[in-house]
mmCIF file of C-alpha atoms and ligand atoms in Angstrom:
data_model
loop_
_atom_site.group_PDB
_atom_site.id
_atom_site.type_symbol
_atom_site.label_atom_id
_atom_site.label_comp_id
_atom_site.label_asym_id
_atom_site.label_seq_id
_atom_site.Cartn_x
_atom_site.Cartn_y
_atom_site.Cartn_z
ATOM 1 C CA UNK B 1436 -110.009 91.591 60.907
ATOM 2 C CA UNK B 1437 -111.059 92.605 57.592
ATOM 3 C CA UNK B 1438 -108.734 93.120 54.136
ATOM 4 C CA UNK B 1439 -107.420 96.570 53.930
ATOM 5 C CA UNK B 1440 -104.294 98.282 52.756
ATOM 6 C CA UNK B 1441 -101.534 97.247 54.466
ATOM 7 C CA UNK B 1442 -102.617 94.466 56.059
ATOM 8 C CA UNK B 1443 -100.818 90.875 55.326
ATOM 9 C CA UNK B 1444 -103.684 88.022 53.771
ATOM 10 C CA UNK B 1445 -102.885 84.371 53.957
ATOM 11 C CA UNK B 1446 -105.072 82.244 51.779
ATOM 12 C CA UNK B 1447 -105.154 78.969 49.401
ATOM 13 C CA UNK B 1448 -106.707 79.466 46.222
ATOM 14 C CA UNK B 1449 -107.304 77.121 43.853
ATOM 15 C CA UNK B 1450 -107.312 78.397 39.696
ATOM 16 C CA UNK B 1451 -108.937 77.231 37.177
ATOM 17 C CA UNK B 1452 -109.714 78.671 33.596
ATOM 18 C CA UNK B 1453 -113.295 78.459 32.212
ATOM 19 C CA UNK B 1454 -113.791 75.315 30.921
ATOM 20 C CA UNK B 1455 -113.118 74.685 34.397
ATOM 21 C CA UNK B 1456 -109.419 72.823 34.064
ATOM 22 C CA UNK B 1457 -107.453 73.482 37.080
ATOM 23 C CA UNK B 1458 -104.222 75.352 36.777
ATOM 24 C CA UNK B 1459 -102.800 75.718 40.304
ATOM 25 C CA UNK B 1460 -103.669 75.098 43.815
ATOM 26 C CA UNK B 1461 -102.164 76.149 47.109
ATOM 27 C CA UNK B 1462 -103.972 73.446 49.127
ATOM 28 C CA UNK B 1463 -100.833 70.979 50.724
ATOM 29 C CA UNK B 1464 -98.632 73.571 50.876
ATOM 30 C CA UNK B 1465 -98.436 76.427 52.653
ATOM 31 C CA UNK B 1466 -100.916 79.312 51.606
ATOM 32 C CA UNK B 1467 -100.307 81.923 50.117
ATOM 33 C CA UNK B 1468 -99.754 85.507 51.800
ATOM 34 C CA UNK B 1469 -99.323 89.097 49.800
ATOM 35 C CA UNK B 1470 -99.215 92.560 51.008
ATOM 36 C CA UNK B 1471 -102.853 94.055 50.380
ATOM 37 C CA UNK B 1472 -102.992 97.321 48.442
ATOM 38 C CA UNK B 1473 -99.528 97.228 47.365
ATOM 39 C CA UNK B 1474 -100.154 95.493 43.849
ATOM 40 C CA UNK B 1475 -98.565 92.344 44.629
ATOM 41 C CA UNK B 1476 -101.133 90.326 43.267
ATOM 42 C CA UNK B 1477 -103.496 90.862 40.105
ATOM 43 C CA UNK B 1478 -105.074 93.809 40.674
ATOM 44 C CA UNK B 1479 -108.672 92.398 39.884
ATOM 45 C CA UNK B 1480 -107.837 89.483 42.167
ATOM 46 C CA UNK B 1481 -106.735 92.119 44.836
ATOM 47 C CA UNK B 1482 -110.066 94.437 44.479
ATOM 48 C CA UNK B 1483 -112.019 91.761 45.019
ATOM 49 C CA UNK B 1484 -110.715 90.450 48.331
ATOM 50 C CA UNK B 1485 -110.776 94.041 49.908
ATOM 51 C CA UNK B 1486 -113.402 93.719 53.067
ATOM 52 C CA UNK B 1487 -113.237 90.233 53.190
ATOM 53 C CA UNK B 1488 -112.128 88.414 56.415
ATOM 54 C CA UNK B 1489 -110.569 85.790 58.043
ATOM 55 C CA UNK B 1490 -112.409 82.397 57.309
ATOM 56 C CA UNK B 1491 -114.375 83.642 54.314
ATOM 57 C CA UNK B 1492 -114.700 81.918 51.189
ATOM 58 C CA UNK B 1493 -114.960 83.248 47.803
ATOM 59 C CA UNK B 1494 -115.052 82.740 44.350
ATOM 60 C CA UNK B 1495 -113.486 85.472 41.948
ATOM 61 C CA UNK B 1496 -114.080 85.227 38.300
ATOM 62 C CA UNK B 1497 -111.736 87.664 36.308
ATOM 63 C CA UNK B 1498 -111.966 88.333 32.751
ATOM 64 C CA UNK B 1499 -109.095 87.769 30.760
ATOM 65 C CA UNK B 1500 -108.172 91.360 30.370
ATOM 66 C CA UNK B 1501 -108.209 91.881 33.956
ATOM 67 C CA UNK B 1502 -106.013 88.602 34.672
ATOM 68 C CA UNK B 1503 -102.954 88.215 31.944
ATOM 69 C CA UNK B 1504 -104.388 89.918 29.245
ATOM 70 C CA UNK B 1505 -105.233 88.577 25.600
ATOM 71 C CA UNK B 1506 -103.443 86.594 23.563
ATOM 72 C CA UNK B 1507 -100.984 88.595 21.220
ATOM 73 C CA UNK B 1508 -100.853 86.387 17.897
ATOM 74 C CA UNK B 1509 -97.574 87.706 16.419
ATOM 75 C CA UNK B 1510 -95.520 86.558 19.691
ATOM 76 C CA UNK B 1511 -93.722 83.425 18.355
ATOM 77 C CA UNK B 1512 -90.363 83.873 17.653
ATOM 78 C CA UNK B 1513 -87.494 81.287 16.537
ATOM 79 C CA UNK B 1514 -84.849 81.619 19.360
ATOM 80 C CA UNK B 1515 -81.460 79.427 19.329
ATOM 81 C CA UNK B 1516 -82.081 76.332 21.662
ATOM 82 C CA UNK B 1517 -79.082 77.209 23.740
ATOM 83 C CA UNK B 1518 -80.658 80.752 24.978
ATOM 84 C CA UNK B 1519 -83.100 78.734 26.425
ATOM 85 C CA UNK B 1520 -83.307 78.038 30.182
ATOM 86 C CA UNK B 1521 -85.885 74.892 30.797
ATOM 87 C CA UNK B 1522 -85.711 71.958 33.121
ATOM 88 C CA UNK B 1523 -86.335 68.426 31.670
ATOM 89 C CA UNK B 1524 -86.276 67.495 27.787
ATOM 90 C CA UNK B 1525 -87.144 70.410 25.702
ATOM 91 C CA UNK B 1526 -90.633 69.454 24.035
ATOM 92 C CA UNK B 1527 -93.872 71.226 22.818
ATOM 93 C CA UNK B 1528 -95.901 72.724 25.636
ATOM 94 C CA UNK B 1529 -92.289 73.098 27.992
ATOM 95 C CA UNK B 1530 -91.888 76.659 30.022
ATOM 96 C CA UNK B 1531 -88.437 78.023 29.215
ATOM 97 C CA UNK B 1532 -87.051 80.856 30.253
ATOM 98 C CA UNK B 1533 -85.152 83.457 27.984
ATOM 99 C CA UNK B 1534 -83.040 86.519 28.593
ATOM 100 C CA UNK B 1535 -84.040 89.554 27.016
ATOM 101 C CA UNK B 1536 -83.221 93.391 27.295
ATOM 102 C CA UNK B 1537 -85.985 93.475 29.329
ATOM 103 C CA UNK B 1538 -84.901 90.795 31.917
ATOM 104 C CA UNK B 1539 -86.220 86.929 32.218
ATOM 105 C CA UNK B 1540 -89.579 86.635 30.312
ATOM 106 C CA UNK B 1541 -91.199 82.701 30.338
ATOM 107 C CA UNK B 1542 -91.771 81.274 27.052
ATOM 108 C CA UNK B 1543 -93.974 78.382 25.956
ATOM 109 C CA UNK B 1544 -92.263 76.337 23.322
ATOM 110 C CA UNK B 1545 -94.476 75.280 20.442
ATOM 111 C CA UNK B 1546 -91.897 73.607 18.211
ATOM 112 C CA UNK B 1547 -88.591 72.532 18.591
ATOM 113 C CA UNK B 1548 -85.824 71.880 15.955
ATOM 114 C CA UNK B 1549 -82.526 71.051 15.935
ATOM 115 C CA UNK B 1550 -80.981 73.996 17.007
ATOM 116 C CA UNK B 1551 -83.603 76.151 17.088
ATOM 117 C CA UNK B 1552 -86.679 76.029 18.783
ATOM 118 C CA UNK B 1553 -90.458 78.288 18.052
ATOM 119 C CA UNK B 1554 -91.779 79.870 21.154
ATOM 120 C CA UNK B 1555 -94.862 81.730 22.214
ATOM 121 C CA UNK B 1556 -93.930 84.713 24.340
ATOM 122 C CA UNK B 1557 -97.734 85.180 25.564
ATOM 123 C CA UNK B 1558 -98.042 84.684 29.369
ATOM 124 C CA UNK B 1559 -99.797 81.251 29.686
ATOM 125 C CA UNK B 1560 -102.584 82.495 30.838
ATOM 126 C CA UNK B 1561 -103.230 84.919 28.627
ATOM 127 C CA UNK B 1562 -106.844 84.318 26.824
ATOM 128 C CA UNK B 1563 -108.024 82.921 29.398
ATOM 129 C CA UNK B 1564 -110.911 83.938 32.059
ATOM 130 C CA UNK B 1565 -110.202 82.590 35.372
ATOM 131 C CA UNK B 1566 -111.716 81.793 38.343
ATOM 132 C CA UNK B 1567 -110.164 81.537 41.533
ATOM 133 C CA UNK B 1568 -111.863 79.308 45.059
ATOM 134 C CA UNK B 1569 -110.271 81.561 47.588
ATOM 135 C CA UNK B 1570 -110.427 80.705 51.209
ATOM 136 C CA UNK B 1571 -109.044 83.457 53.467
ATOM 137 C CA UNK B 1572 -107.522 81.725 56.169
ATOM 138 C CA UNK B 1573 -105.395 84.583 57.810
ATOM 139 C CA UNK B 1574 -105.605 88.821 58.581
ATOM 140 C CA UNK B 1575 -103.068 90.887 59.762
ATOM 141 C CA UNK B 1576 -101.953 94.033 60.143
ATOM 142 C CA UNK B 1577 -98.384 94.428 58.308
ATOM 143 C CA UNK B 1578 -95.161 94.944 60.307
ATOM 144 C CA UNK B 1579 -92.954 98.383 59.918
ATOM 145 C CA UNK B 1580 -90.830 96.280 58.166
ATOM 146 C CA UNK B 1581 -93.103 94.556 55.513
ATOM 147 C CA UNK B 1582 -94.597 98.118 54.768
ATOM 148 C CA UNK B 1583 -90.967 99.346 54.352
ATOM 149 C CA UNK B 1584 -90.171 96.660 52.053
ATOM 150 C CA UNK B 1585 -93.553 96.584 49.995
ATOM 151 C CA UNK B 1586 -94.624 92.438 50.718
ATOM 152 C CA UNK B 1587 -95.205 90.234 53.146
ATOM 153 C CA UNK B 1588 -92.861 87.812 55.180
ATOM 154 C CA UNK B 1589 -93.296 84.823 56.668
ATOM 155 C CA UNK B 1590 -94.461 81.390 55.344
ATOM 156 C CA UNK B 1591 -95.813 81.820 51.863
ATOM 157 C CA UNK B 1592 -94.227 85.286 51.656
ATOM 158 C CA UNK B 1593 -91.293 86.591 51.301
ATOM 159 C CA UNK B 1594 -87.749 85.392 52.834
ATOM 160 C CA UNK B 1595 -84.614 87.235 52.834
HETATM 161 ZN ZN1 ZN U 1661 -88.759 91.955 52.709
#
């Protein structure tokens, strides 16, 4: 079966930017699996696997603008350290959390004081090209109910 709209795609991936560090990789868990043609995914990422099938592996390279954008340079702001939300000891490089009007938005903290700490509200990603190995490991069609809903179920998607 090939990648269409509203069919369900499992697949690992592994992501790396282009200096070729790796970011992320599905492998040893369980793949991933989106909704195709419902934007659940990057968009350039999704136009890419359209037509592809079960079994096939790819490489997609996306440009920055097409994956998190560029990098904005006035997005570091001095937040209190209580507003942030972080596992582990707050240091340079951690991904907090923070609460805006806007909803949750993830931070990366580039220098912490005593009660305040400098972060970087660019994605972080952004900047970057990417390239994602992408082996497609599963087609389906999509149940009434994971069209009604707008994603996937199921191992790697979601659970309610
Ligand atoms: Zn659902």
């Amino acid at each position: 079966m090939q990648i269409a709209k509203d069919t369900v795609v499992q697949f690992h991936y592994v992501l790396k930017t282009e200096d070729g560090t790796e970011v992320e990789k599905s492998a040893g868990g369980d793949p991933v699996s989106y909704l195709h043609g419902h934007g659940n995914i990057l968009p350039g990422l999704e136009a890419q696997l359209s037509g592809a099938s079960e079994g096939d592996c790819l490489s997609v390279e996306l440009s920055a603008e097409n994956a998190y954008g560029r990098r904005q340079e006035n997005a570091v702001q001095r937040v209190p350290i209580k507003h942030l939300q972080h596992t582990g000891k707050l240091r340079v490089g951690t991904i907090a959390t923070v609460q805006t009007d806007n909803g949750a938005r993830q931070v990366t903290v580039v220098k912490v004081g005593k009660f305040n700490a400098d972060v970087d509200s660019n994605h972080p990603l952004a900047g970057h090209n990417l390239c994602f190995d992408i082996e497609i490991t599963a087609v389906r069609q999509a149940t009434a109910e994971e069209l009604a809903h707008g994603h996937a179920h199921g191992p790697g998607g979601h659970h309610h």
